[in-house]
Amino acid sequence: MSRTNTAPARPPAATGGGANRWVVLVVLCVSLLVVALDATILHVAIPSLTEDLRPSSTALLWIVDAYPLICASLLILFGTLGDRVGRRRILLLGYALFGIASAVAALATEPSVLIGARVLLGVGGAMIMPATLSILRAVFPDRRERATAIGVWTAVAAIGAATGPVLGGFLVEHYWWGSVFLINIPLMALILPLGRRLLPESRGTADGPWDVLGALMAAAGVLGCVLGVKRAGAGDPILALPTAGPLLLGAALLALFVRRQKRRTHPLIDMRLFSRAAFTTSVGCIVLAMLALVGLQLIAVQYLQLVLGLSPLETGLRLLPLTFAAMAAGATGSYTLRRIGPRRMVGWGFVLTAAAVLLLTFMGQHDRPLLLTVGFVLLGFGLQTTLFSAYESMLSEAPQRSAGAAASIGETSYQLGAGMGTALLGSVMNAAYAPGLAAVPGVPAEAGRAAANSLGEAYQVAEQLGGAAGGALHQAARHAFVDGLHITLFVSAGLLLLGAVMARRLPRVMECPVDVEEAVEEAVEAVSAEDFEPDESRGSDGRRGAGEPRGPHESGEGCEPVRRSRPTEAPERSGLAEPSEPRVPATREAIEPAGSGRPAH
């Protein structure tokens, strides 16, 4: 392998050294917090929004679902685009669009305007989410530090999702429904100039043209799958055209997308990533964790409000222990991962979450605050442990040049798991709930069928009936809902235990993988660019002194270094002979002269 001083260099990666990377992490976490808040904050505003705008049932469905649908479908498009044109650029555009869309949503006076604003929020969220994770991958090349950063990142995501109902309940009780969107504007006005000043630009490979057709195929495929799954979760028959049509079309488009990527010289997503067991298993664990728990979370909120009679604000406060437990799991995740490794961390996280879900089966008609608090603490800690380790393993398996694509795959799997969880557990809940209202004494058959749609609708029907029949329907609906909740919890626990079995394919120890060919290539390129200038910190032979720190991929406590060639390339293609003993090649940070100004890879 030969190089000249005039060889074109790769696009520089964002710096991973210096304390500034922790400031970057703060900016990225604030970005994620806003997006996570917006995913759940609207739920408690639906009653007042419905009373004000009077949307049809279809329009209300799109008001709720437009944001997650559009966001999920565009993650791959913007994640891979960021690898090409710059992740910081995509992130800043996402900030601006998110702020504008929030203002439009807050001031909307028609359902169609609010739906359009939610679509734009979804576009902005799809630009922000993969960019935050891929920039994090670039500025933290050391896996041990990156694990700490991802722990903070996942904890912030949990905080945003759990704080959304609390903050939304407070705003709706004291202001109007539009205030749940209005709070985004000052945050975006603050973070946009900060991001422009503090965030480093980073790119992946710039080889070949960006596959526009492939990106659109992926977006349409994910949109079709998520839309079909959501319709199934809403109770539509799985074989009905509105449900089966989008599902089949989406699946076909995704299959064509995969086939297209395998044949292209410069694909959007390197499908060889899925040949790595750790990457594929991590993605599967993310899907399964969300599949088991997101639908359960929505059902739990209904239990707290409709069975126990808590207000939206009280409901949010009851969920705070889950948030604090998730924060603790994120804060300690890096240490735990180094001590026990990805396999046991994900596996035991699933087991702990399943135990929490089974504990919650003791919930009944009456409030048990201590039981709920303990269950939510175990649930938050176990879920956050699982998601943290799965995300960290997935991102560490992907090379830095594909960070945007890997981040988009992780976020898409998260959204798909959430959609499928809502559909699957919602269907289980409906199947277990409806039979309990089939023959309530004194209740007409038509009223019983209407009450079987949901617990909220059952309460409305009972109020209209009044008298003994109304009271009997109200009581039967409560009992049927709690019984259905118990069955749903058992199904969720089974899915979580399945995830624990799947986690056995993850690595036993936390490894620090190095792409041999890429590392040597970058080292030669760096030395050539500097013309072998001497440095005071090195000897005459250019070697580092004995007392200097090791590079980010070199051996360290709790992090096992391994050599890894590219998945489909033999080591001989690099032109290097295999050493007699495995060792980690020097990285750019270990070879470039100090003060050269070139960022580490």
Tab-separated table of N, CA, C and O in Angstrom, residues 378-418:
chain	number	residue	atom	x	y	z
A	378	LEU	N	-37.975	-0.739	39.559
A	378	LEU	CA	-37.343	-1.901	38.915
A	378	LEU	C	-37.513	-1.844	37.401
A	378	LEU	O	-36.597	-2.182	36.647
A	379	LEU	N	-38.678	-1.394	36.959
A	379	LEU	CA	-38.942	-1.299	35.527
A	379	LEU	C	-38.011	-0.299	34.860
A	379	LEU	O	-37.397	-0.576	33.822
A	380	GLY	N	-37.874	0.883	35.470
A	380	GLY	CA	-37.013	1.907	34.886
A	380	GLY	C	-35.551	1.505	34.873
A	380	GLY	O	-34.850	1.706	33.881
A	381	PHE	N	-35.085	0.909	35.966
A	381	PHE	CA	-33.674	0.508	36.023
A	381	PHE	C	-33.384	-0.624	35.045
A	381	PHE	O	-32.380	-0.596	34.325
A	382	GLY	N	-34.261	-1.620	35.005
A	382	GLY	CA	-34.030	-2.746	34.106
A	382	GLY	C	-34.101	-2.354	32.645
A	382	GLY	O	-33.244	-2.756	31.841
A	383	LEU	N	-35.112	-1.580	32.276
A	383	LEU	CA	-35.250	-1.170	30.884
A	383	LEU	C	-34.081	-0.306	30.440
A	383	LEU	O	-33.531	-0.493	29.346
A	384	GLN	N	-33.679	0.648	31.290
A	384	GLN	CA	-32.588	1.529	30.919
A	384	GLN	C	-31.268	0.765	30.809
A	384	GLN	O	-30.453	1.033	29.921
A	385	THR	N	-31.054	-0.208	31.675
A	385	THR	CA	-29.861	-1.050	31.593
A	385	THR	C	-29.816	-1.793	30.268
A	385	THR	O	-28.779	-1.851	29.595
A	386	THR	N	-30.948	-2.355	29.871
A	386	THR	CA	-31.017	-3.103	28.613
A	386	THR	C	-30.763	-2.197	27.417
A	386	THR	O	-29.941	-2.506	26.544
A	387	LEU	N	-31.483	-1.072	27.355
A	387	LEU	CA	-31.358	-0.190	26.200
A	387	LEU	C	-29.963	0.434	26.116
A	387	LEU	O	-29.402	0.581	25.028
A	388	PHE	N	-29.401	0.813	27.263
A	388	PHE	CA	-28.062	1.400	27.252
A	388	PHE	C	-27.048	0.442	26.649
A	388	PHE	O	-26.298	0.792	25.731
A	389	SER	N	-27.016	-0.777	27.150
A	389	SER	CA	-26.012	-1.730	26.685
A	389	SER	C	-26.254	-2.127	25.233
A	389	SER	O	-25.300	-2.316	24.463
A	390	ALA	N	-27.519	-2.250	24.835
A	390	ALA	CA	-27.817	-2.597	23.445
A	390	ALA	C	-27.385	-1.476	22.503
A	390	ALA	O	-26.767	-1.731	21.457
A	391	TYR	N	-27.683	-0.239	22.844
A	391	TYR	CA	-27.263	0.896	22.011
A	391	TYR	C	-25.740	0.991	21.948
A	391	TYR	O	-25.164	1.236	20.884
A	392	GLU	N	-25.086	0.822	23.086
A	392	GLU	CA	-23.631	0.939	23.120
A	392	GLU	C	-22.977	-0.147	22.267
A	392	GLU	O	-22.048	0.130	21.503
A	393	SER	N	-23.472	-1.362	22.369
A	393	SER	CA	-22.901	-2.456	21.581
A	393	SER	C	-23.143	-2.241	20.097
A	393	SER	O	-22.248	-2.470	19.270
A	394	MET	N	-24.349	-1.802	19.739
A	394	MET	CA	-24.675	-1.557	18.332
A	394	MET	C	-23.770	-0.473	17.741
A	394	MET	O	-23.194	-0.640	16.661
A	395	LEU	N	-23.619	0.637	18.463
A	395	LEU	CA	-22.847	1.763	17.933
A	395	LEU	C	-21.366	1.437	17.877
A	395	LEU	O	-20.662	1.860	16.951
A	396	SER	N	-20.859	0.663	18.836
A	396	SER	CA	-19.446	0.310	18.841
A	396	SER	C	-19.103	-0.681	17.746
A	396	SER	O	-17.954	-0.761	17.317
A	397	GLU	N	-20.061	-1.459	17.281
A	397	GLU	CA	-19.816	-2.401	16.198
A	397	GLU	C	-19.716	-1.712	14.844
A	397	GLU	O	-19.168	-2.272	13.900
A	398	ALA	N	-20.266	-0.503	14.725
A	398	ALA	CA	-20.260	0.213	13.447
A	398	ALA	C	-19.031	1.109	13.362
A	398	ALA	O	-18.678	1.772	14.343
A	399	PRO	N	-18.349	1.164	12.212
A	399	PRO	CA	-17.225	2.089	12.058
A	399	PRO	C	-17.705	3.538	12.074
A	399	PRO	O	-18.873	3.817	11.794
A	400	GLN	N	-16.798	4.450	12.413
A	400	GLN	CA	-17.176	5.852	12.532
A	400	GLN	C	-17.743	6.409	11.237
A	400	GLN	O	-18.638	7.249	11.249
A	401	ARG	N	-17.253	5.918	10.086
A	401	ARG	CA	-17.725	6.456	8.813
A	401	ARG	C	-19.196	6.132	8.562
A	401	ARG	O	-19.842	6.756	7.738
A	402	SER	N	-19.724	5.112	9.267
A	402	SER	CA	-21.120	4.714	9.100
A	402	SER	C	-21.942	5.046	10.339
A	402	SER	O	-22.995	4.449	10.559
A	403	ALA	N	-21.479	6.011	11.138
A	403	ALA	CA	-22.164	6.302	12.403
A	403	ALA	C	-23.590	6.770	12.170
A	403	ALA	O	-24.507	6.397	12.909
A	404	GLY	N	-23.811	7.612	11.155
A	404	GLY	CA	-25.162	8.093	10.885
A	404	GLY	C	-26.092	6.980	10.482
A	404	GLY	O	-27.243	6.915	10.935
A	405	ALA	N	-25.609	6.076	9.630
A	405	ALA	CA	-26.440	4.948	9.211
A	405	ALA	C	-26.747	4.043	10.394
A	405	ALA	O	-27.889	3.588	10.575
A	406	ALA	N	-25.735	3.759	11.236
A	406	ALA	CA	-25.960	2.902	12.399
A	406	ALA	C	-26.938	3.552	13.374
A	406	ALA	O	-27.830	2.883	13.916
A	407	ALA	N	-26.790	4.860	13.595
A	407	ALA	CA	-27.702	5.563	14.494
A	407	ALA	C	-29.129	5.517	13.965
A	407	ALA	O	-30.084	5.330	14.724
A	408	SER	N	-29.290	5.698	12.658
A	408	SER	CA	-30.631	5.673	12.071
A	408	SER	C	-31.245	4.277	12.182
A	408	SER	O	-32.453	4.141	12.401
A	409	ILE	N	-30.420	3.234	12.046
A	409	ILE	CA	-30.930	1.864	12.207
A	409	ILE	C	-31.408	1.658	13.644
A	409	ILE	O	-32.488	1.096	13.894
A	410	GLY	N	-30.614	2.116	14.620
A	410	GLY	CA	-31.011	1.976	16.012
A	410	GLY	C	-32.297	2.719	16.329
A	410	GLY	O	-33.200	2.189	16.987
A	411	GLU	N	-32.408	3.963	15.855
A	411	GLU	CA	-33.605	4.754	16.132
A	411	GLU	C	-34.823	4.195	15.399
A	411	GLU	O	-35.941	4.216	15.915
A	412	THR	N	-34.618	3.691	14.171
A	412	THR	CA	-35.731	3.094	13.434
A	412	THR	C	-36.216	1.833	14.131
A	412	THR	O	-37.430	1.585	14.233
A	413	SER	N	-35.280	1.013	14.621
A	413	SER	CA	-35.683	-0.182	15.355
A	413	SER	C	-36.441	0.189	16.625
A	413	SER	O	-37.407	-0.491	17.011
A	414	TYR	N	-36.039	1.274	17.270
A	414	TYR	CA	-36.741	1.772	18.459
A	414	TYR	C	-38.181	2.131	18.111
A	414	TYR	O	-39.135	1.736	18.792
A	415	GLN	N	-38.352	2.895	17.006
A	415	GLN	CA	-39.686	3.327	16.610
A	415	GLN	C	-40.539	2.148	16.148
A	415	GLN	O	-41.737	2.070	16.455
A	416	LEU	N	-39.941	1.224	15.381
A	416	LEU	CA	-40.680	0.053	14.938
A	416	LEU	C	-41.106	-0.804	16.132
A	416	LEU	O	-42.232	-1.313	16.183
A	417	GLY	N	-40.212	-0.974	17.094
A	417	GLY	CA	-40.558	-1.733	18.283
A	417	GLY	C	-41.689	-1.080	19.062
A	417	GLY	O	-42.602	-1.762	19.554
A	418	ALA	N	-41.640	0.263	19.155
A	418	ALA	CA	-42.708	0.975	19.853
A	418	ALA	C	-44.046	0.797	19.137
A	418	ALA	O	-45.086	0.549	19.768
